[in-house]
mmCIF file of C-alpha atoms and ligand atoms in Angstrom:
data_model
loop_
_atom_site.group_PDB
_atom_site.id
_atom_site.type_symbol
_atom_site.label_atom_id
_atom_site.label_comp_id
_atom_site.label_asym_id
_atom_site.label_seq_id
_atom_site.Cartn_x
_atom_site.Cartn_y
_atom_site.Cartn_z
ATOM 1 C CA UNK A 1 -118.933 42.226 64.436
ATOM 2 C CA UNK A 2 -119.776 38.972 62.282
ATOM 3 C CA UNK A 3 -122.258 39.501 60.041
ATOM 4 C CA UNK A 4 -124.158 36.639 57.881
ATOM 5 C CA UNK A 5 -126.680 36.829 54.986
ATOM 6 C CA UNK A 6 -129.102 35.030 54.855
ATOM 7 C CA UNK A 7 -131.319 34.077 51.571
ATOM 8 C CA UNK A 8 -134.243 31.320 50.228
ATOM 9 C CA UNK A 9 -136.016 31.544 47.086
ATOM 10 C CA UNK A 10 -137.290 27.468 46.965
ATOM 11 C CA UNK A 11 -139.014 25.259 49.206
ATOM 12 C CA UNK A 12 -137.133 22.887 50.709
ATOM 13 C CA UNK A 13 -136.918 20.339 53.567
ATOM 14 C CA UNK A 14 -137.664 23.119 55.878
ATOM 15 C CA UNK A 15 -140.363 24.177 53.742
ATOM 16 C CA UNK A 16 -141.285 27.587 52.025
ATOM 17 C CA UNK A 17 -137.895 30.202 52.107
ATOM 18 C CA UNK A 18 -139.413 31.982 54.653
ATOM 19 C CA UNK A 19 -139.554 29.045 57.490
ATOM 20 C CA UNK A 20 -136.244 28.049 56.126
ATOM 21 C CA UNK A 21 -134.755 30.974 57.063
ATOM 22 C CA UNK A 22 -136.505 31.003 60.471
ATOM 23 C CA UNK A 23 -134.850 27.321 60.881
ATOM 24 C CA UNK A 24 -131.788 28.372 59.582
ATOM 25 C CA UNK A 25 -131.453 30.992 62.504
ATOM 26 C CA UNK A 26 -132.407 28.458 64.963
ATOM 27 C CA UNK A 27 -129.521 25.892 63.687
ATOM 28 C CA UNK A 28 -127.155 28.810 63.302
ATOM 29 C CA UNK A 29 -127.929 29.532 66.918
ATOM 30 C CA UNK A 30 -126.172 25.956 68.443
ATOM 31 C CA UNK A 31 -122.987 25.093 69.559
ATOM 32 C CA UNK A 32 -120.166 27.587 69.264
ATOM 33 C CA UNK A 33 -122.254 30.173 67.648
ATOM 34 C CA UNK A 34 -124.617 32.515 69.105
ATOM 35 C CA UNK A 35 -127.221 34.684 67.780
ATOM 36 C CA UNK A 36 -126.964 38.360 68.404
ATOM 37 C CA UNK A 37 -129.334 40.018 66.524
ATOM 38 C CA UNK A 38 -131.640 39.526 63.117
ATOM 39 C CA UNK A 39 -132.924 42.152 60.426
ATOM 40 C CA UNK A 40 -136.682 41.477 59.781
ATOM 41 C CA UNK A 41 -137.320 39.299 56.701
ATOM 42 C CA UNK A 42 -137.643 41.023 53.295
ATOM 43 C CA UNK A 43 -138.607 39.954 50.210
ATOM 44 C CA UNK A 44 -136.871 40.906 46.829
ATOM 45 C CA UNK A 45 -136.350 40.648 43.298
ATOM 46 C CA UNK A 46 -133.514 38.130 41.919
ATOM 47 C CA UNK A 47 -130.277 39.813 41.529
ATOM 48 C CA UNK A 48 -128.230 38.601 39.156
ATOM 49 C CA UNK A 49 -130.441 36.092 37.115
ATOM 50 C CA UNK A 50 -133.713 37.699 36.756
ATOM 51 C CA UNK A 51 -135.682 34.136 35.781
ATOM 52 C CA UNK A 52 -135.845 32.947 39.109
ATOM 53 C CA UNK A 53 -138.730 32.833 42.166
ATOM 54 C CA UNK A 54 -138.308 36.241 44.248
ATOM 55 C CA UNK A 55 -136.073 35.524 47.464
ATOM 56 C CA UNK A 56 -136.755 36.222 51.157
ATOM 57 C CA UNK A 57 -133.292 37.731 52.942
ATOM 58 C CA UNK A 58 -132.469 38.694 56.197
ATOM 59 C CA UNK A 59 -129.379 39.279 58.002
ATOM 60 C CA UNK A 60 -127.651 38.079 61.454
ATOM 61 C CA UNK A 61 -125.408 39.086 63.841
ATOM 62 C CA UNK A 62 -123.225 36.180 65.244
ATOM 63 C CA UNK A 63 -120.830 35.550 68.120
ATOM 64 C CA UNK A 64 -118.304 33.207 67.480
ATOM 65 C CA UNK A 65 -114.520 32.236 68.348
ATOM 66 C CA UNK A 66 -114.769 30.244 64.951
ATOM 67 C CA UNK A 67 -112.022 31.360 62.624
ATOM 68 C CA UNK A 68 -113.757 32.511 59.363
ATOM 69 C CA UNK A 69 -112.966 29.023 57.720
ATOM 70 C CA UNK A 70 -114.229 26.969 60.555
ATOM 71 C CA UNK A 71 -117.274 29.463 60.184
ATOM 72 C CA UNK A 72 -117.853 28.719 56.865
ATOM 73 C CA UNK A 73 -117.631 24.904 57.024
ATOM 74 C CA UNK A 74 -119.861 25.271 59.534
ATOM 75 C CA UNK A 75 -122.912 27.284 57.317
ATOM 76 C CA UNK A 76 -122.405 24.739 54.422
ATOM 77 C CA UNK A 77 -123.466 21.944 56.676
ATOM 78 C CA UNK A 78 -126.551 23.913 57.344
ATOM 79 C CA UNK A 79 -126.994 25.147 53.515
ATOM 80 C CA UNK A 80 -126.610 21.233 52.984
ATOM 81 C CA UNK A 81 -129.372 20.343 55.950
ATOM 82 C CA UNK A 82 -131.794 22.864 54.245
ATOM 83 C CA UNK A 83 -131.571 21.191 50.999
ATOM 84 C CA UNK A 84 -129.064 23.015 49.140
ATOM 85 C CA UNK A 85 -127.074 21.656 46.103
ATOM 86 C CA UNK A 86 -125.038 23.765 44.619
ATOM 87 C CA UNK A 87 -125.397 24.647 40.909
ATOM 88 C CA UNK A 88 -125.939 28.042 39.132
ATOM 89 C CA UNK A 89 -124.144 30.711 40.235
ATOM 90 C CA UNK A 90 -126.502 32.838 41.596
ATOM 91 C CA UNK A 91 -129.330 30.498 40.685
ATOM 92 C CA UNK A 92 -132.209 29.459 43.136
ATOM 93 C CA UNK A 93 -131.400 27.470 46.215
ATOM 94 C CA UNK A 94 -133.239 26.471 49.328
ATOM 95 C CA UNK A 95 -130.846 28.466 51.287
ATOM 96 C CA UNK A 96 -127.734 30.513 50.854
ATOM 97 C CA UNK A 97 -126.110 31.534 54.055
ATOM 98 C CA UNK A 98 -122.774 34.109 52.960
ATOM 99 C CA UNK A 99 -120.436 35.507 55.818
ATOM 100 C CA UNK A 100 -120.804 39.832 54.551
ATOM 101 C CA UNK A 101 -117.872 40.615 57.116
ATOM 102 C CA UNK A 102 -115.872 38.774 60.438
ATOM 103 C CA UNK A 103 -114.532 41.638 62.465
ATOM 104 C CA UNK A 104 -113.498 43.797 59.891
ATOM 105 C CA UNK A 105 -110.786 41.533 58.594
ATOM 106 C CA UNK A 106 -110.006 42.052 54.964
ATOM 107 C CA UNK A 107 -109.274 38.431 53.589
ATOM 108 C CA UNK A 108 -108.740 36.402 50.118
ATOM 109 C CA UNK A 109 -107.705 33.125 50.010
ATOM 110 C CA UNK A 110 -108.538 29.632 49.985
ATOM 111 C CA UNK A 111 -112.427 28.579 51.301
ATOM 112 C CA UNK A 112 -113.828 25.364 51.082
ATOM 113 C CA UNK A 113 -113.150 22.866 48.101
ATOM 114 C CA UNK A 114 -112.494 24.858 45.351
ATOM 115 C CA UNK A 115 -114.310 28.158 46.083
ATOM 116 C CA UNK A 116 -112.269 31.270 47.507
ATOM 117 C CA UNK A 117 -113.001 32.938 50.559
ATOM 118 C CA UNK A 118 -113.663 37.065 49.835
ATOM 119 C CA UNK A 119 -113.966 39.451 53.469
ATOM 120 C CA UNK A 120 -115.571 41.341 53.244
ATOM 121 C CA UNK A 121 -118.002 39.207 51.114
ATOM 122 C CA UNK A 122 -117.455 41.152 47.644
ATOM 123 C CA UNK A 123 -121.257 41.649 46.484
ATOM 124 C CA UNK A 124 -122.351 44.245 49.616
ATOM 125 C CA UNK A 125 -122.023 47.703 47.655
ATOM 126 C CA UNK A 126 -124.541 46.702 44.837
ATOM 127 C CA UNK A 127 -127.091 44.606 46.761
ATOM 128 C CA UNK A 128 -129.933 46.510 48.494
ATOM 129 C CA UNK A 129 -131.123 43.220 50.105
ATOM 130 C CA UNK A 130 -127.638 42.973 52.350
ATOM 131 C CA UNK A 131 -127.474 46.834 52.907
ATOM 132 C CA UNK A 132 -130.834 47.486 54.073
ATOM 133 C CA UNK A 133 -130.898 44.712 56.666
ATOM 134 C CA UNK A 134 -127.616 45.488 58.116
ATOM 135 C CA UNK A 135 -128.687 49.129 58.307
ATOM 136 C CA UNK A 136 -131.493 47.978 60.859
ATOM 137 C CA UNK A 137 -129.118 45.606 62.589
ATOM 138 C CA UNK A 138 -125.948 47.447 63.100
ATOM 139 C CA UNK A 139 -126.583 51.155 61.950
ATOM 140 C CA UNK A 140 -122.932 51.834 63.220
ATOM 141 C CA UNK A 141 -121.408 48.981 60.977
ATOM 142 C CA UNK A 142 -119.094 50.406 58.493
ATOM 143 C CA UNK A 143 -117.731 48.539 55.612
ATOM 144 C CA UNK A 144 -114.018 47.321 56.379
ATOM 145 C CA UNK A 145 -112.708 48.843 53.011
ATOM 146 C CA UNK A 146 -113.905 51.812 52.606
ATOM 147 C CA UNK A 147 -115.615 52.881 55.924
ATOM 148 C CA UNK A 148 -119.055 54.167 54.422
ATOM 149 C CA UNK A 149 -122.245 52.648 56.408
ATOM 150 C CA UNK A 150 -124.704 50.827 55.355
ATOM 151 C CA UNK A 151 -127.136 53.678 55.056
ATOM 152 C CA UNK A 152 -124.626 56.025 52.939
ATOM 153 C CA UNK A 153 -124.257 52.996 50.277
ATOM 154 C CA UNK A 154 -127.911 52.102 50.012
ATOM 155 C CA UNK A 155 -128.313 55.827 49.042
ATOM 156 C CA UNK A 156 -125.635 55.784 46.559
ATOM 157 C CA UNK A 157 -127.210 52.380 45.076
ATOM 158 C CA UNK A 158 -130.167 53.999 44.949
ATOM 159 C CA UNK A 159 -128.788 57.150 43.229
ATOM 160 C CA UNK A 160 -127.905 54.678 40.578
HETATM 161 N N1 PH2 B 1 -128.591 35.659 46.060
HETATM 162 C C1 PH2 B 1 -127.913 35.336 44.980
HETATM 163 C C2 PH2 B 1 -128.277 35.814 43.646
HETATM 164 N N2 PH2 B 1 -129.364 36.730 43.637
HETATM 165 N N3 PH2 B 1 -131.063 37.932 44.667
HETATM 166 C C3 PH2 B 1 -131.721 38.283 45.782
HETATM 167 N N4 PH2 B 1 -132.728 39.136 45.697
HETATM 168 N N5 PH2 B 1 -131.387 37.790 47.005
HETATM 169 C C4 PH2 B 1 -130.346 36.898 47.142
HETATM 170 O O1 PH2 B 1 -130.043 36.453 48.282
HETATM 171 C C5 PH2 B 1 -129.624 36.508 45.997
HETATM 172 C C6 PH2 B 1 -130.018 37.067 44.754
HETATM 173 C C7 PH2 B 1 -126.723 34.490 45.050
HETATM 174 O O2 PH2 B 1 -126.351 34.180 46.293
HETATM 175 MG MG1 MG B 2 -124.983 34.579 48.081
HETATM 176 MG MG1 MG B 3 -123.247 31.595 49.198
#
């Protein structure tokens, strides 16, 4: 299973986070990727840098014979079509579209430019906003490196 996050917290060309998202699953949708599935659309709190608009977040299910790399190049050109530039780490942005796991492969290397490539994406354990969407998605998805689901890890974040 290939799972993407998706978040928004400014309006952009595609206008308010919430219809960029719904654009962003329609571009995501073309060419050698397929839609399989999508969370519903939450809103939450910033994570990370608390002086920020809230965000909207969902999460998708893809098909793709992309390799992870290709994959990637391929969700910047959207990030870039919605808008995004790329400043503060974990700043706003128009939209913010982060591979959470590609078949289970456990990966870190090179990515794009001068960013590394983490798989499974690194952040999942501590954010409620990825874990609660894949838990209505995939409720059998486990994570690659240490085999809990999402369920079992939104209670321990929540024990916290
Ligand atoms: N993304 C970030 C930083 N903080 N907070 C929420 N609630 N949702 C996000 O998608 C998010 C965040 C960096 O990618
Ligand atoms: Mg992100
Ligand atoms: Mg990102």
């Amino acid at each position: 299973m290939i799972l993407i996050a998706l978040g928004s917290n400014i309006n952009g060309p595609w206008g308010s986070p919430r219809e960029t998202l719904a654009r962003a699953i329609t571009e995501l949708n073309r060419g050698p990727v397929r839609i399989a599935r999508v969370s519903s659309l939450i809103v939450t709190a910033p994570f990370g840098r608390k002086n920020q608009p809230d965000f909207a977040n969902a999460v998708a299910s893809v098909e793709t014979h992309l390799s992870p790399i290709s994959l990637l190049a391929r969700l910047h050109v959207i990030e870039r079509n919605a808008g995004r530039k790329r400043g503060l780490r974990w700043g706003p942005r128009t939209l913010d579209l982060d591979i959470l796991d590609y078949h289970g492969l456990i990966f870190t290397g090179r990515g794009i430019g001068k960013a590394s490539l983490t798989l499974p994406h690194a952040g999942i354990a501590d954010r409620s906003f990825v874990l609660a969407p894949i838990a209505e998605i995939a409720p059998r998805w486990r994570h690659p490196r240490t085999h809990q689901s999402a369920k079992a890890m939104l209670a321990r974040l929540n024990q916290n």
